[in-house]
mmCIF file of C-alpha atoms in Angstrom:
data_model
loop_
_atom_site.group_PDB
_atom_site.id
_atom_site.type_symbol
_atom_site.label_atom_id
_atom_site.label_comp_id
_atom_site.label_asym_id
_atom_site.label_seq_id
_atom_site.Cartn_x
_atom_site.Cartn_y
_atom_site.Cartn_z
ATOM 1 C CA MET A 1 160.318 -229.180 -167.017
ATOM 2 C CA ILE A 2 163.406 -230.855 -166.990
ATOM 3 C CA LYS A 3 166.287 -228.913 -166.429
ATOM 4 C CA TRP A 4 169.537 -231.028 -168.075
ATOM 5 C CA THR A 5 172.431 -230.762 -166.614
ATOM 6 C CA TYR A 6 173.845 -233.090 -169.179
ATOM 7 C CA LYS A 7 171.633 -235.130 -172.118
ATOM 8 C CA PRO A 8 172.316 -238.467 -172.629
ATOM 9 C CA ALA A 9 175.948 -239.089 -173.462
ATOM 10 C CA GLY A 10 178.778 -241.695 -173.429
ATOM 11 C CA ASN A 11 178.373 -245.660 -174.633
ATOM 12 C CA CYS A 12 178.545 -248.185 -172.016
ATOM 13 C CA PRO A 13 177.099 -246.561 -169.983
ATOM 14 C CA VAL A 14 174.760 -243.918 -171.506
ATOM 15 C CA GLU A 15 174.082 -241.526 -168.854
ATOM 16 C CA SER A 16 172.257 -238.305 -168.095
ATOM 17 C CA GLU A 17 171.543 -236.231 -165.026
ATOM 18 C CA GLY A 18 169.537 -232.958 -164.513
ATOM 19 C CA TYR A 19 166.407 -232.021 -162.214
ATOM 20 C CA PHE A 20 162.614 -232.580 -162.479
ATOM 21 C CA LEU A 21 160.393 -230.794 -160.654
ATOM 22 C CA ASN A 22 163.441 -229.807 -158.617
ATOM 23 C CA GLU A 23 164.069 -233.187 -157.855
ATOM 24 C CA TYR A 24 167.924 -234.616 -158.910
ATOM 25 C CA PHE A 25 167.684 -237.486 -161.606
ATOM 26 C CA TYR A 26 170.118 -239.942 -162.635
ATOM 27 C CA PHE A 27 169.727 -241.632 -165.762
ATOM 28 C CA ARG A 28 172.143 -244.723 -166.424
ATOM 29 C CA ALA A 29 171.945 -247.236 -169.345
ATOM 30 C CA ARG A 30 174.646 -250.168 -169.021
ATOM 31 C CA TYR A 31 174.534 -253.880 -170.189
ATOM 32 C CA ASP A 32 171.328 -255.272 -169.682
ATOM 33 C CA ARG A 33 169.343 -252.661 -167.387
ATOM 34 C CA ILE A 34 168.166 -249.242 -167.774
ATOM 35 C CA THR A 35 167.261 -247.203 -164.905
ATOM 36 C CA ILE A 36 166.724 -243.771 -163.678
ATOM 37 C CA ASP A 37 166.886 -242.514 -160.107
ATOM 38 C CA PHE A 38 165.407 -239.729 -158.314
ATOM 39 C CA ALA A 39 166.445 -237.717 -155.187
ATOM 40 C CA PRO A 40 165.733 -234.341 -153.535
ATOM 41 C CA SER A 41 169.087 -233.103 -154.404
ATOM 42 C CA LYS A 42 172.618 -234.720 -155.977
ATOM 43 C CA GLN A 43 174.046 -234.716 -152.430
ATOM 44 C CA ASP A 44 171.351 -236.799 -151.426
ATOM 45 C CA TRP A 45 171.530 -239.303 -154.365
ATOM 46 C CA TRP A 46 175.246 -239.485 -153.787
ATOM 47 C CA GLU A 47 174.663 -240.177 -150.215
ATOM 48 C CA ASP A 48 171.426 -242.770 -150.932
ATOM 49 C CA LYS A 49 169.466 -240.770 -149.281
ATOM 50 C CA ASN A 50 165.707 -240.714 -150.021
ATOM 51 C CA THR A 51 166.658 -242.118 -153.671
ATOM 52 C CA ILE A 52 163.574 -243.668 -155.738
ATOM 53 C CA GLN A 53 165.106 -245.896 -158.424
ATOM 54 C CA TYR A 54 162.821 -246.961 -161.644
ATOM 55 C CA THR A 55 164.541 -249.824 -163.993
ATOM 56 C CA LEU A 56 162.898 -248.650 -167.464
ATOM 57 C CA ARG A 57 164.187 -251.590 -169.045
ATOM 58 C CA TYR A 58 165.496 -255.139 -168.412
ATOM 59 C CA LYS A 59 166.584 -257.824 -170.663
ATOM 60 C CA LYS A 60 169.106 -260.559 -170.249
ATOM 61 C CA ASP A 61 172.135 -260.249 -172.640
ATOM 62 C CA ALA A 62 170.980 -256.985 -173.786
ATOM 63 C CA ASN A 63 173.381 -254.160 -174.768
ATOM 64 C CA TYR A 64 171.984 -250.945 -173.705
ATOM 65 C CA GLY A 65 174.973 -249.101 -173.074
ATOM 66 C CA TRP A 66 174.687 -248.454 -176.975
ATOM 67 C CA TYR A 67 171.064 -247.304 -176.688
ATOM 68 C CA PRO A 68 170.708 -244.417 -179.429
ATOM 69 C CA LYS A 69 170.795 -240.851 -177.490
ATOM 70 C CA TRP A 70 167.366 -239.812 -178.843
ATOM 71 C CA LYS A 71 165.577 -243.110 -177.492
ATOM 72 C CA CYS A 72 167.082 -242.308 -174.068
ATOM 73 C CA ILE A 73 166.034 -238.804 -174.270
ATOM 74 C CA LEU A 74 162.507 -240.379 -174.581
ATOM 75 C CA LEU A 75 162.947 -243.264 -171.878
ATOM 76 C CA ILE A 76 163.921 -240.193 -169.626
ATOM 77 C CA TYR A 77 160.723 -238.390 -170.145
ATOM 78 C CA TRP A 78 158.995 -241.750 -169.466
ATOM 79 C CA GLY A 79 160.603 -241.882 -166.310
ATOM 80 C CA CYS A 80 159.793 -238.498 -165.109
ATOM 81 C CA LEU A 81 156.222 -239.273 -165.818
ATOM 82 C CA ILE A 82 156.149 -242.579 -163.791
ATOM 83 C CA HIS A 83 158.026 -240.495 -161.189
ATOM 84 C CA LEU A 84 155.354 -237.934 -161.182
ATOM 85 C CA TRP A 85 152.601 -240.453 -161.398
ATOM 86 C CA ASN A 86 153.794 -242.179 -158.211
ATOM 87 C CA LYS A 87 153.978 -239.019 -156.433
ATOM 88 C CA ILE A 88 150.160 -237.907 -156.945
#
């Protein structure tokens, strides 16, 4: 279902990217926001064409950049389900 380019890694930000149903995704957790972007390809995402962004978590003064990797993986799956649901 998910083809990982790389799983969540790093701290502040925690980042990950891959493909879900042949669409590129980019996950980022930093400061007070966790987002996941979807685009038809990595090039489209880079050029900000046809990109859809979902905010998975937002809390003022949170420190999501240090979120555990396993929680980030769960949030990525959650973001993919949201994206799939919105496509139906």
